[in-house]
PDB file of N, CA and C in Angstrom:
ATOM      1  N   UNK Z  16      83.979 112.454  88.839  1.00  0.00           N
ATOM      2  CA  UNK Z  16      82.985 113.098  89.663  1.00  0.00           C
ATOM      3  C   UNK Z  16      83.668 114.203  90.461  1.00  0.00           C
ATOM      4  N   UNK Z  17      83.106 115.389  90.433  1.00  0.00           N
ATOM      5  CA  UNK Z  17      83.682 116.500  91.176  1.00  0.00           C
ATOM      6  C   UNK Z  17      82.906 116.718  92.467  1.00  0.00           C
ATOM      7  N   UNK Z  18      83.438 117.571  93.315  1.00  0.00           N
ATOM      8  CA  UNK Z  18      82.790 117.855  94.593  1.00  0.00           C
ATOM      9  C   UNK Z  18      81.355 118.332  94.394  1.00  0.00           C
ATOM     10  N   UNK Z  19      81.100 119.011  93.288  1.00  0.00           N
ATOM     11  CA  UNK Z  19      79.750 119.508  93.009  1.00  0.00           C
ATOM     12  C   UNK Z  19      78.785 118.375  92.665  1.00  0.00           C
ATOM     13  N   UNK Z  20      79.315 117.260  92.201  1.00  0.00           N
ATOM     14  CA  UNK Z  20      78.481 116.184  91.684  1.00  0.00           C
ATOM     15  C   UNK Z  20      77.979 115.203  92.743  1.00  0.00           C
ATOM     16  N   UNK Z  21      78.440 115.320  93.968  1.00  0.00           N
ATOM     17  CA  UNK Z  21      78.019 114.339  94.953  1.00  0.00           C
ATOM     18  C   UNK Z  21      77.309 114.984  96.121  1.00  0.00           C
ATOM     19  N   UNK Z  22      76.525 114.176  96.769  1.00  0.00           N
ATOM     20  CA  UNK Z  22      75.666 114.617  97.847  1.00  0.00           C
ATOM     21  C   UNK Z  22      76.270 114.182  99.179  1.00  0.00           C
ATOM     22  N   UNK Z  23      76.674 115.150  99.994  1.00  0.00           N
ATOM     23  CA  UNK Z  23      77.301 114.827 101.273  1.00  0.00           C
ATOM     24  C   UNK Z  23      76.358 113.998 102.151  1.00  0.00           C
ATOM     25  N   UNK Z  24      75.073 114.278 102.098  1.00  0.00           N
ATOM     26  CA  UNK Z  24      74.119 113.489 102.890  1.00  0.00           C
ATOM     27  C   UNK Z  24      74.145 112.023 102.475  1.00  0.00           C
ATOM     28  N   UNK Z  25      74.252 111.767 101.190  1.00  0.00           N
ATOM     29  CA  UNK Z  25      74.306 110.384 100.705  1.00  0.00           C
ATOM     30  C   UNK Z  25      75.569 109.695 101.204  1.00  0.00           C
ATOM     31  N   UNK Z  26      76.696 110.374 101.155  1.00  0.00           N
ATOM     32  CA  UNK Z  26      77.951 109.794 101.629  1.00  0.00           C
ATOM     33  C   UNK Z  26      77.857 109.509 103.125  1.00  0.00           C
ATOM     34  N   UNK Z  27      77.303 110.449 103.887  1.00  0.00           N
ATOM     35  CA  UNK Z  27      77.150 110.220 105.326  1.00  0.00           C
ATOM     36  C   UNK Z  27      76.205 109.052 105.606  1.00  0.00           C
ATOM     37  N   UNK Z  28      75.175 108.910 104.789  1.00  0.00           N
ATOM     38  CA  UNK Z  28      74.259 107.765 104.916  1.00  0.00           C
ATOM     39  C   UNK Z  28      75.013 106.451 104.661  1.00  0.00           C
ATOM     40  N   UNK Z  29      75.854 106.444 103.643  1.00  0.00           N
ATOM     41  CA  UNK Z  29      76.652 105.252 103.347  1.00  0.00           C
ATOM     42  C   UNK Z  29      77.594 104.926 104.502  1.00  0.00           C
ATOM     43  N   UNK Z  30      78.222 105.949 105.056  1.00  0.00           N
ATOM     44  CA  UNK Z  30      79.130 105.731 106.177  1.00  0.00           C
ATOM     45  C   UNK Z  30      78.379 105.217 107.405  1.00  0.00           C
ATOM     46  N   UNK Z  31      77.182 105.711 107.605  1.00  0.00           N
ATOM     47  CA  UNK Z  31      76.364 105.232 108.724  1.00  0.00           C
ATOM     48  C   UNK Z  31      76.039 103.747 108.538  1.00  0.00           C
ATOM     49  N   UNK Z  32      75.703 103.374 107.328  1.00  0.00           N
ATOM     50  CA  UNK Z  32      75.431 101.957 107.035  1.00  0.00           C
ATOM     51  C   UNK Z  32      76.703 101.127 107.210  1.00  0.00           C
ATOM     52  N   UNK Z  33      77.814 101.679 106.777  1.00  0.00           N
ATOM     53  CA  UNK Z  33      79.088 100.968 106.865  1.00  0.00           C
ATOM     54  C   UNK Z  33      79.446 100.653 108.316  1.00  0.00           C
ATOM     55  N   UNK Z  34      79.029 101.514 109.236  1.00  0.00           N
ATOM     56  CA  UNK Z  34      79.341 101.300 110.649  1.00  0.00           C
ATOM     57  C   UNK Z  34      78.648 100.055 111.209  1.00  0.00           C
ATOM     58  N   UNK Z  35      77.661  99.561 110.481  1.00  0.00           N
ATOM     59  CA  UNK Z  35      76.915  98.383 110.952  1.00  0.00           C
ATOM     60  C   UNK Z  35      77.252  97.105 110.170  1.00  0.00           C
ATOM     61  N   UNK Z  36      78.232  97.192 109.296  1.00  0.00           N
ATOM     62  CA  UNK Z  36      78.609  96.029 108.485  1.00  0.00           C
ATOM     63  C   UNK Z  36      79.823  95.353 109.127  1.00  0.00           C
ATOM     64  N   UNK Z  37      79.654  94.103 109.551  1.00  0.00           N
ATOM     65  CA  UNK Z  37      80.816  93.414 110.132  1.00  0.00           C
ATOM     66  C   UNK Z  37      81.841  93.086 109.045  1.00  0.00           C
ATOM     67  N   UNK Z  38      83.095  93.097 109.445  1.00  0.00           N
ATOM     68  CA  UNK Z  38      84.157  92.732 108.511  1.00  0.00           C
ATOM     69  C   UNK Z  38      84.085  91.234 108.295  1.00  0.00           C
ATOM     70  N   UNK Z  39      83.879  90.867 107.057  1.00  0.00           N
ATOM     71  CA  UNK Z  39      83.848  89.461 106.683  1.00  0.00           C
ATOM     72  C   UNK Z  39      84.677  89.303 105.420  1.00  0.00           C
ATOM     73  N   UNK Z  40      85.379  88.228 105.358  1.00  0.00           N
ATOM     74  CA  UNK Z  40      86.182  87.978 104.177  1.00  0.00           C
ATOM     75  C   UNK Z  40      86.998  86.726 104.380  1.00  0.00           C
ATOM     76  N   UNK Z  41      87.766  86.377 103.399  1.00  0.00           N
ATOM     77  CA  UNK Z  41      88.569  85.162 103.480  1.00  0.00           C
ATOM     78  C   UNK Z  41      89.758  85.334 104.420  1.00  0.00           C
ATOM     79  N   UNK Z  42      90.197  84.247 104.960  1.00  0.00           N
ATOM     80  CA  UNK Z  42      91.411  84.244 105.769  1.00  0.00           C
ATOM     81  C   UNK Z  42      92.386  83.294 105.101  1.00  0.00           C
ATOM     82  N   UNK Z  43      93.611  83.721 105.015  1.00  0.00           N
ATOM     83  CA  UNK Z  43      94.627  82.864 104.400  1.00  0.00           C
ATOM     84  C   UNK Z  43      95.471  82.194 105.479  1.00  0.00           C
ATOM     85  N   UNK Z  44      94.828  81.916 106.601  1.00  0.00           N
ATOM     86  CA  UNK Z  44      95.516  81.242 107.684  1.00  0.00           C
ATOM     87  C   UNK Z  44      96.130  82.186 108.688  1.00  0.00           C
ATOM     88  N   UNK Z  45      96.139  83.475 108.389  1.00  0.00           N
ATOM     89  CA  UNK Z  45      96.699  84.453 109.313  1.00  0.00           C
ATOM     90  C   UNK Z  45      95.674  84.857 110.359  1.00  0.00           C
ATOM     91  N   UNK Z  46      96.099  85.590 111.338  1.00  0.00           N
ATOM     92  CA  UNK Z  46      95.176  86.018 112.396  1.00  0.00           C
ATOM     93  C   UNK Z  46      94.413  87.295 112.023  1.00  0.00           C
ATOM     94  N   UNK Z  47      94.057  87.418 110.755  1.00  0.00           N
ATOM     95  CA  UNK Z  47      93.284  88.568 110.304  1.00  0.00           C
ATOM     96  C   UNK Z  47      92.395  88.154 109.136  1.00  0.00           C
ATOM     97  N   UNK Z  48      91.413  88.991 108.864  1.00  0.00           N
ATOM     98  CA  UNK Z  48      90.453  88.742 107.799  1.00  0.00           C
ATOM     99  C   UNK Z  48      90.850  89.547 106.571  1.00  0.00           C
ATOM    100  N   UNK Z  49      90.772  88.928 105.423  1.00  0.00           N
ATOM    101  CA  UNK Z  49      90.996  89.647 104.173  1.00  0.00           C
ATOM    102  C   UNK Z  49      89.770  90.493 103.867  1.00  0.00           C
ATOM    103  N   UNK Z  50      89.953  91.761 103.657  1.00  0.00           N
ATOM    104  CA  UNK Z  50      88.834  92.676 103.416  1.00  0.00           C
ATOM    105  C   UNK Z  50      88.547  92.725 101.921  1.00  0.00           C
ATOM    106  N   UNK Z  51      87.276  92.572 101.603  1.00  0.00           N
ATOM    107  CA  UNK Z  51      86.828  92.616 100.218  1.00  0.00           C
ATOM    108  C   UNK Z  51      85.848  93.756 100.042  1.00  0.00           C
ATOM    109  N   UNK Z  52      85.684  94.196  98.812  1.00  0.00           N
ATOM    110  CA  UNK Z  52      84.693  95.228  98.526  1.00  0.00           C
ATOM    111  C   UNK Z  52      83.296  94.688  98.739  1.00  0.00           C
ATOM    112  N   UNK Z  53      82.419  95.595  99.122  1.00  0.00           N
ATOM    113  CA  UNK Z  53      80.989  95.304  99.172  1.00  0.00           C
ATOM    114  C   UNK Z  53      80.298  96.477  98.468  1.00  0.00           C
ATOM    115  N   UNK Z  54      78.983  96.443  98.406  1.00  0.00           N
ATOM    116  CA  UNK Z  54      78.265  97.514  97.703  1.00  0.00           C
ATOM    117  C   UNK Z  54      78.569  98.893  98.287  1.00  0.00           C
ATOM    118  N   UNK Z  55      78.708  98.973  99.601  1.00  0.00           N
ATOM    119  CA  UNK Z  55      78.971 100.263 100.239  1.00  0.00           C
ATOM    120  C   UNK Z  55      80.360 100.791  99.901  1.00  0.00           C
ATOM    121  N   UNK Z  56      81.374  99.947  99.999  1.00  0.00           N
ATOM    122  CA  UNK Z  56      82.731 100.424  99.701  1.00  0.00           C
ATOM    123  C   UNK Z  56      82.847 100.815  98.226  1.00  0.00           C
ATOM    124  N   UNK Z  57      82.203 100.065  97.362  1.00  0.00           N
ATOM    125  CA  UNK Z  57      82.262 100.394  95.936  1.00  0.00           C
ATOM    126  C   UNK Z  57      81.584 101.725  95.641  1.00  0.00           C
ATOM    127  N   UNK Z  58      80.448 101.965  96.297  1.00  0.00           N
ATOM    128  CA  UNK Z  58      79.777 103.254  96.080  1.00  0.00           C
ATOM    129  C   UNK Z  58      80.606 104.394  96.658  1.00  0.00           C
ATOM    130  N   UNK Z  59      81.189 104.190  97.834  1.00  0.00           N
ATOM    131  CA  UNK Z  59      82.052 105.220  98.401  1.00  0.00           C
ATOM    132  C   UNK Z  59      83.214 105.533  97.460  1.00  0.00           C
ATOM    133  N   UNK Z  60      83.837 104.504  96.903  1.00  0.00           N
ATOM    134  CA  UNK Z  60      84.946 104.715  95.967  1.00  0.00           C
ATOM    135  C   UNK Z  60      84.513 105.496  94.735  1.00  0.00           C
ATOM    136  N   UNK Z  61      83.265 105.336  94.332  1.00  0.00           N
ATOM    137  CA  UNK Z  61      82.793 106.017  93.130  1.00  0.00           C
ATOM    138  C   UNK Z  61      82.809 107.542  93.286  1.00  0.00           C
ATOM    139  N   UNK Z  62      82.837 108.032  94.512  1.00  0.00           N
ATOM    140  CA  UNK Z  62      82.891 109.472  94.747  1.00  0.00           C
ATOM    141  C   UNK Z  62      84.303 110.032  94.631  1.00  0.00           C
ATOM    142  N   UNK Z  63      85.280 109.153  94.608  1.00  0.00           N
ATOM    143  CA  UNK Z  63      86.653 109.586  94.412  1.00  0.00           C
ATOM    144  C   UNK Z  63      87.238 110.315  95.602  1.00  0.00           C
ATOM    145  N   UNK Z  64      88.329 111.004  95.339  1.00  0.00           N
ATOM    146  CA  UNK Z  64      89.107 111.630  96.403  1.00  0.00           C
ATOM    147  C   UNK Z  64      88.381 112.755  97.131  1.00  0.00           C
ATOM    148  N   UNK Z  65      87.282 113.251  96.571  1.00  0.00           N
ATOM    149  CA  UNK Z  65      86.542 114.327  97.219  1.00  0.00           C
ATOM    150  C   UNK Z  65      85.963 113.908  98.570  1.00  0.00           C
ATOM    151  N   UNK Z  66      85.791 112.605  98.793  1.00  0.00           N
ATOM    152  CA  UNK Z  66      85.207 112.173 100.070  1.00  0.00           C
ATOM    153  C   UNK Z  66      86.260 111.914 101.143  1.00  0.00           C
ATOM    154  N   UNK Z  67      87.525 112.030 100.799  1.00  0.00           N
ATOM    155  CA  UNK Z  67      88.592 111.754 101.771  1.00  0.00           C
ATOM    156  C   UNK Z  67      88.416 112.560 103.064  1.00  0.00           C
ATOM    157  N   UNK Z  68      88.121 113.871 103.005  1.00  0.00           N
ATOM    158  CA  UNK Z  68      87.944 114.598 104.264  1.00  0.00           C
ATOM    159  C   UNK Z  68      86.837 114.031 105.153  1.00  0.00           C
ATOM    160  N   UNK Z  69      85.758 113.578 104.554  1.00  0.00           N
ATOM    161  CA  UNK Z  69      84.672 112.973 105.350  1.00  0.00           C
ATOM    162  C   UNK Z  69      85.122 111.667 105.987  1.00  0.00           C
ATOM    163  N   UNK Z  70      85.874 110.872 105.246  1.00  0.00           N
ATOM    164  CA  UNK Z  70      86.378 109.612 105.794  1.00  0.00           C
ATOM    165  C   UNK Z  70      87.340 109.877 106.951  1.00  0.00           C
ATOM    166  N   UNK Z  71      88.225 110.830 106.769  1.00  0.00           N
ATOM    167  CA  UNK Z  71      89.211 111.175 107.799  1.00  0.00           C
ATOM    168  C   UNK Z  71      88.505 111.719 109.039  1.00  0.00           C
ATOM    169  N   UNK Z  72      87.504 112.544 108.832  1.00  0.00           N
ATOM    170  CA  UNK Z  72      86.758 113.126 109.948  1.00  0.00           C
ATOM    171  C   UNK Z  72      86.056 112.045 110.779  1.00  0.00           C
ATOM    172  N   UNK Z  73      85.573 111.032 110.123  1.00  0.00           N
ATOM    173  CA  UNK Z  73      84.820 109.979 110.803  1.00  0.00           C
ATOM    174  C   UNK Z  73      85.726 108.957 111.498  1.00  0.00           C
ATOM    175  N   UNK Z  74      86.932 108.835 111.044  1.00  0.00           N
ATOM    176  CA  UNK Z  74      87.845 107.788 111.509  1.00  0.00           C
ATOM    177  C   UNK Z  74      88.072 107.758 113.027  1.00  0.00           C
ATOM    178  N   UNK Z  75      88.326 108.879 113.708  1.00  0.00           N
ATOM    179  CA  UNK Z  75      88.615 108.802 115.149  1.00  0.00           C
ATOM    180  C   UNK Z  75      87.480 108.216 115.990  1.00  0.00           C
ATOM    181  N   UNK Z  76      86.242 108.431 115.592  1.00  0.00           N
ATOM    182  CA  UNK Z  76      85.099 107.950 116.376  1.00  0.00           C
ATOM    183  C   UNK Z  76      84.562 106.610 115.875  1.00  0.00           C
ATOM    184  N   UNK Z  77      85.160 106.066 114.856  1.00  0.00           N
ATOM    185  CA  UNK Z  77      84.645 104.828 114.267  1.00  0.00           C
ATOM    186  C   UNK Z  77      84.973 103.626 115.141  1.00  0.00           C
ATOM    187  N   UNK Z  78      84.101 102.640 115.071  1.00  0.00           N
ATOM    188  CA  UNK Z  78      84.364 101.379 115.745  1.00  0.00           C
ATOM    189  C   UNK Z  78      85.326 100.536 114.927  1.00  0.00           C
ATOM    190  N   UNK Z  79      85.605  99.355 115.411  1.00  0.00           N
ATOM    191  CA  UNK Z  79      86.581  98.475 114.768  1.00  0.00           C
ATOM    192  C   UNK Z  79      86.237  98.200 113.303  1.00  0.00           C
ATOM    193  N   UNK Z  80      85.051  97.670 113.051  1.00  0.00           N
ATOM    194  CA  UNK Z  80      84.682  97.291 111.680  1.00  0.00           C
ATOM    195  C   UNK Z  80      84.666  98.495 110.749  1.00  0.00           C
ATOM    196  N   UNK Z  81      84.071  99.581 111.201  1.00  0.00           N
ATOM    197  CA  UNK Z  81      84.008 100.777 110.368  1.00  0.00           C
ATOM    198  C   UNK Z  81      85.408 101.314 110.079  1.00  0.00           C
ATOM    199  N   UNK Z  82      86.278 101.313 111.085  1.00  0.00           N
ATOM    200  CA  UNK Z  82      87.655 101.782 110.880  1.00  0.00           C
ATOM    201  C   UNK Z  82      88.365 100.919 109.842  1.00  0.00           C
ATOM    202  N   UNK Z  83      88.149  99.618 109.903  1.00  0.00           N
ATOM    203  CA  UNK Z  83      88.757  98.717 108.917  1.00  0.00           C
ATOM    204  C   UNK Z  83      88.327  99.127 107.514  1.00  0.00           C
ATOM    205  N   UNK Z  84      87.033  99.311 107.322  1.00  0.00           N
ATOM    206  CA  UNK Z  84      86.539  99.664 105.987  1.00  0.00           C
ATOM    207  C   UNK Z  84      86.998 101.062 105.562  1.00  0.00           C
ATOM    208  N   UNK Z  85      87.024 102.010 106.476  1.00  0.00           N
ATOM    209  CA  UNK Z  85      87.472 103.358 106.112  1.00  0.00           C
ATOM    210  C   UNK Z  85      88.930 103.335 105.668  1.00  0.00           C
ATOM    211  N   UNK Z  86      89.783 102.662 106.424  1.00  0.00           N
ATOM    212  CA  UNK Z  86      91.194 102.575 106.035  1.00  0.00           C
ATOM    213  C   UNK Z  86      91.324 101.842 104.701  1.00  0.00           C
ATOM    214  N   UNK Z  87      90.531 100.812 104.503  1.00  0.00           N
ATOM    215  CA  UNK Z  87      90.520 100.068 103.241  1.00  0.00           C
ATOM    216  C   UNK Z  87      90.176 101.003 102.072  1.00  0.00           C
ATOM    217  N   UNK Z  88      89.129 101.808 102.235  1.00  0.00           N
ATOM    218  CA  UNK Z  88      88.722 102.735 101.171  1.00  0.00           C
ATOM    219  C   UNK Z  88      89.785 103.812 100.967  1.00  0.00           C
ATOM    220  N   UNK Z  89      90.334 104.343 102.046  1.00  0.00           N
ATOM    221  CA  UNK Z  89      91.401 105.341 101.908  1.00  0.00           C
ATOM    222  C   UNK Z  89      92.590 104.774 101.150  1.00  0.00           C
ATOM    223  N   UNK Z  90      92.904 103.526 101.423  1.00  0.00           N
ATOM    224  CA  UNK Z  90      94.016 102.878 100.698  1.00  0.00           C
ATOM    225  C   UNK Z  90      93.685 102.747  99.220  1.00  0.00           C
ATOM    226  N   UNK Z  91      92.476 102.318  98.921  1.00  0.00           N
ATOM    227  CA  UNK Z  91      92.063 102.171  97.525  1.00  0.00           C
ATOM    228  C   UNK Z  91      92.105 103.519  96.790  1.00  0.00           C
ATOM    229  N   UNK Z  92      91.817 104.593  97.514  1.00  0.00           N
ATOM    230  CA  UNK Z  92      91.848 105.936  96.922  1.00  0.00           C
ATOM    231  C   UNK Z  92      93.259 106.519  96.869  1.00  0.00           C
ATOM    232  N   UNK Z  93      94.227 105.795  97.453  1.00  0.00           N
ATOM    233  CA  UNK Z  93      95.610 106.276  97.529  1.00  0.00           C
ATOM    234  C   UNK Z  93      95.652 107.658  98.191  1.00  0.00           C
ATOM    235  N   UNK Z  94      94.903 107.792  99.276  1.00  0.00           N
ATOM    236  CA  UNK Z  94      94.724 109.072  99.958  1.00  0.00           C
ATOM    237  C   UNK Z  94      95.867 109.342 100.937  1.00  0.00           C
ATOM    238  N   UNK Z  95      97.002 109.714 100.403  1.00  0.00           N
ATOM    239  CA  UNK Z  95      98.175 109.948 101.250  1.00  0.00           C
ATOM    240  C   UNK Z  95      97.943 111.072 102.253  1.00  0.00           C
ATOM    241  N   UNK Z  96      97.037 111.993 101.958  1.00  0.00           N
ATOM    242  CA  UNK Z  96      96.740 113.070 102.898  1.00  0.00           C
ATOM    243  C   UNK Z  96      96.063 112.561 104.170  1.00  0.00           C
ATOM    244  N   UNK Z  97      95.591 111.322 104.151  1.00  0.00           N
ATOM    245  CA  UNK Z  97      94.959 110.714 105.325  1.00  0.00           C
ATOM    246  C   UNK Z  97      95.975 110.030 106.243  1.00  0.00           C
ATOM    247  N   UNK Z  98      97.232 110.043 105.851  1.00  0.00           N
ATOM    248  CA  UNK Z  98      98.279 109.348 106.623  1.00  0.00           C
ATOM    249  C   UNK Z  98      98.288 109.727 108.104  1.00  0.00           C
ATOM    250  N   UNK Z  99      98.244 111.021 108.491  1.00  0.00           N
ATOM    251  CA  UNK Z  99      98.249 111.343 109.922  1.00  0.00           C
ATOM    252  C   UNK Z  99      97.067 110.733 110.687  1.00  0.00           C
ATOM    253  N   UNK Z 100      95.900 110.746 110.080  1.00  0.00           N
ATOM    254  CA  UNK Z 100      94.709 110.176 110.733  1.00  0.00           C
ATOM    255  C   UNK Z 100      94.833 108.668 110.879  1.00  0.00           C
ATOM    256  N   UNK Z 101      95.377 108.017 109.874  1.00  0.00           N
ATOM    257  CA  UNK Z 101      95.561 106.568 109.938  1.00  0.00           C
ATOM    258  C   UNK Z 101      96.636 106.220 110.967  1.00  0.00           C
ATOM    259  N   UNK Z 102      97.702 106.977 110.998  1.00  0.00           N
ATOM    260  CA  UNK Z 102      98.741 106.756 112.005  1.00  0.00           C
ATOM    261  C   UNK Z 102      98.198 106.947 113.422  1.00  0.00           C
ATOM    262  N   UNK Z 103      97.269 107.881 113.587  1.00  0.00           N
ATOM    263  CA  UNK Z 103      96.674 108.124 114.905  1.00  0.00           C
ATOM    264  C   UNK Z 103      95.915 106.907 115.417  1.00  0.00           C
ATOM    265  N   UNK Z 104      95.426 106.077 114.502  1.00  0.00           N
ATOM    266  CA  UNK Z 104      94.737 104.844 114.920  1.00  0.00           C
ATOM    267  C   UNK Z 104      95.664 103.933 115.718  1.00  0.00           C
ATOM    268  N   UNK Z 105      96.938 103.998 115.427  1.00  0.00           N
ATOM    269  CA  UNK Z 105      97.889 103.134 116.126  1.00  0.00           C
ATOM    270  C   UNK Z 105      97.940 103.433 117.622  1.00  0.00           C
ATOM    271  N   UNK Z 106      97.639 104.669 118.013  1.00  0.00           N
ATOM    272  CA  UNK Z 106      97.722 105.028 119.426  1.00  0.00           C
ATOM    273  C   UNK Z 106      96.634 104.378 120.266  1.00  0.00           C
ATOM    274  N   UNK Z 107      95.495 104.098 119.661  1.00  0.00           N
ATOM    275  CA  UNK Z 107      94.426 103.435 120.419  1.00  0.00           C
ATOM    276  C   UNK Z 107      94.100 102.049 119.865  1.00  0.00           C
ATOM    277  N   UNK Z 108      95.092 101.467 119.212  1.00  0.00           N
ATOM    278  CA  UNK Z 108      94.902 100.156 118.587  1.00  0.00           C
ATOM    279  C   UNK Z 108      94.464  99.097 119.605  1.00  0.00           C
ATOM    280  N   UNK Z 109      95.095  99.052 120.745  1.00  0.00           N
ATOM    281  CA  UNK Z 109      94.780  98.020 121.730  1.00  0.00           C
ATOM    282  C   UNK Z 109      93.325  98.123 122.182  1.00  0.00           C
ATOM    283  N   UNK Z 110      92.883  99.330 122.456  1.00  0.00           N
ATOM    284  CA  UNK Z 110      91.502  99.527 122.907  1.00  0.00           C
ATOM    285  C   UNK Z 110      90.500  99.226 121.794  1.00  0.00           C
ATOM    286  N   UNK Z 111      90.751  99.749 120.637  1.00  0.00           N
ATOM    287  CA  UNK Z 111      89.819  99.589 119.514  1.00  0.00           C
ATOM    288  C   UNK Z 111      89.738  98.139 119.052  1.00  0.00           C
ATOM    289  N   UNK Z 112      90.836  97.413 119.167  1.00  0.00           N
ATOM    290  CA  UNK Z 112      90.889  96.037 118.666  1.00  0.00           C
ATOM    291  C   UNK Z 112      90.691  94.989 119.763  1.00  0.00           C
ATOM    292  N   UNK Z 113      90.361  95.412 120.975  1.00  0.00           N
ATOM    293  CA  UNK Z 113      90.196  94.460 122.086  1.00  0.00           C
ATOM    294  C   UNK Z 113      89.220  93.348 121.705  1.00  0.00           C
ATOM    295  N   UNK Z 114      89.679  92.128 121.857  1.00  0.00           N
ATOM    296  CA  UNK Z 114      88.843  90.973 121.543  1.00  0.00           C
ATOM    297  C   UNK Z 114      88.687  90.699 120.062  1.00  0.00           C
ATOM    298  N   UNK Z 115      89.401  91.396 119.242  1.00  0.00           N
ATOM    299  CA  UNK Z 115      89.305  91.246 117.789  1.00  0.00           C
ATOM    300  C   UNK Z 115      90.618  90.707 117.241  1.00  0.00           C
ATOM    301  N   UNK Z 116      90.621  90.379 115.980  1.00  0.00           N
ATOM    302  CA  UNK Z 116      91.845  89.886 115.351  1.00  0.00           C
ATOM    303  C   UNK Z 116      92.705  91.059 114.877  1.00  0.00           C
ATOM    304  N   UNK Z 117      93.658  90.793 114.036  1.00  0.00           N
ATOM    305  CA  UNK Z 117      94.611  91.815 113.583  1.00  0.00           C
ATOM    306  C   UNK Z 117      94.204  92.510 112.280  1.00  0.00           C
ATOM    307  N   UNK Z 118      92.953  92.429 111.916  1.00  0.00           N
ATOM    308  CA  UNK Z 118      92.510  92.984 110.638  1.00  0.00           C
ATOM    309  C   UNK Z 118      92.762  94.483 110.541  1.00  0.00           C
ATOM    310  N   UNK Z 119      92.445  95.238 111.572  1.00  0.00           N
ATOM    311  CA  UNK Z 119      92.662  96.685 111.516  1.00  0.00           C
ATOM    312  C   UNK Z 119      94.150  96.992 111.400  1.00  0.00           C
ATOM    313  N   UNK Z 120      94.956  96.330 112.188  1.00  0.00           N
ATOM    314  CA  UNK Z 120      96.410  96.550 112.118  1.00  0.00           C
ATOM    315  C   UNK Z 120      96.918  96.264 110.701  1.00  0.00           C
ATOM    316  N   UNK Z 121      96.445  95.203 110.096  1.00  0.00           N
ATOM    317  CA  UNK Z 121      96.898  94.857 108.742  1.00  0.00           C
ATOM    318  C   UNK Z 121      96.443  95.904 107.723  1.00  0.00           C
ATOM    319  N   UNK Z 122      95.209  96.396 107.854  1.00  0.00           N
ATOM    320  CA  UNK Z 122      94.747  97.427 106.922  1.00  0.00           C
ATOM    321  C   UNK Z 122      95.579  98.693 107.059  1.00  0.00           C
ATOM    322  N   UNK Z 123      95.948  99.040 108.302  1.00  0.00           N
ATOM    323  CA  UNK Z 123      96.821 100.201 108.519  1.00  0.00           C
ATOM    324  C   UNK Z 123      98.177  99.959 107.863  1.00  0.00           C
ATOM    325  N   UNK Z 124      98.740  98.791 108.076  1.00  0.00           N
ATOM    326  CA  UNK Z 124     100.034  98.485 107.467  1.00  0.00           C
ATOM    327  C   UNK Z 124      99.969  98.536 105.942  1.00  0.00           C
ATOM    328  N   UNK Z 125      98.909  97.989 105.358  1.00  0.00           N
ATOM    329  CA  UNK Z 125      98.759  98.028 103.900  1.00  0.00           C
ATOM    330  C   UNK Z 125      98.622  99.473 103.413  1.00  0.00           C
ATOM    331  N   UNK Z 126      97.839 100.283 104.140  1.00  0.00           N
ATOM    332  CA  UNK Z 126      97.684 101.676 103.772  1.00  0.00           C
ATOM    333  C   UNK Z 126      99.034 102.383 103.789  1.00  0.00           C
ATOM    334  N   UNK Z 127      99.780 102.229 104.883  1.00  0.00           N
ATOM    335  CA  UNK Z 127     101.075 102.901 105.003  1.00  0.00           C
ATOM    336  C   UNK Z 127     102.052 102.441 103.927  1.00  0.00           C
ATOM    337  N   UNK Z 128     101.991 101.186 103.592  1.00  0.00           N
ATOM    338  CA  UNK Z 128     102.879 100.643 102.549  1.00  0.00           C
ATOM    339  C   UNK Z 128     102.525 101.190 101.169  1.00  0.00           C
ATOM    340  N   UNK Z 129     101.240 101.345 100.904  1.00  0.00           N
ATOM    341  CA  UNK Z 129     100.772 101.665  99.550  1.00  0.00           C
ATOM    342  C   UNK Z 129     100.552 103.139  99.262  1.00  0.00           C
ATOM    343  N   UNK Z 130     100.646 103.984 100.277  1.00  0.00           N
ATOM    344  CA  UNK Z 130     100.374 105.422 100.005  1.00  0.00           C
ATOM    345  C   UNK Z 130     101.637 106.240 100.201  1.00  0.00           C
TER     346      UNK Z 130
END
């Protein structure tokens, strides 16, 4: 799929929906949740690397759950160009993750390891 083949409004609609999806998944005993694909993440992935700029743009204002899914999708896309934006999440990790588990931190670590 090329940039011409996808609808930015549709991607933004998916991201808006993603902001309301709580992170749910299996736990292997650690203090974080294992993130799994859902219909939204799979559809976002179907657009390929062309959506990386939209994901990166949305990341700074995203809430905890949305940030987890965005980093997860960026990792799946092997979007190394998103590294600075993902690293920037570390600066406000305490605030963004207040009262939450370590899921976002783990997704960041997995992204940094894999890209």
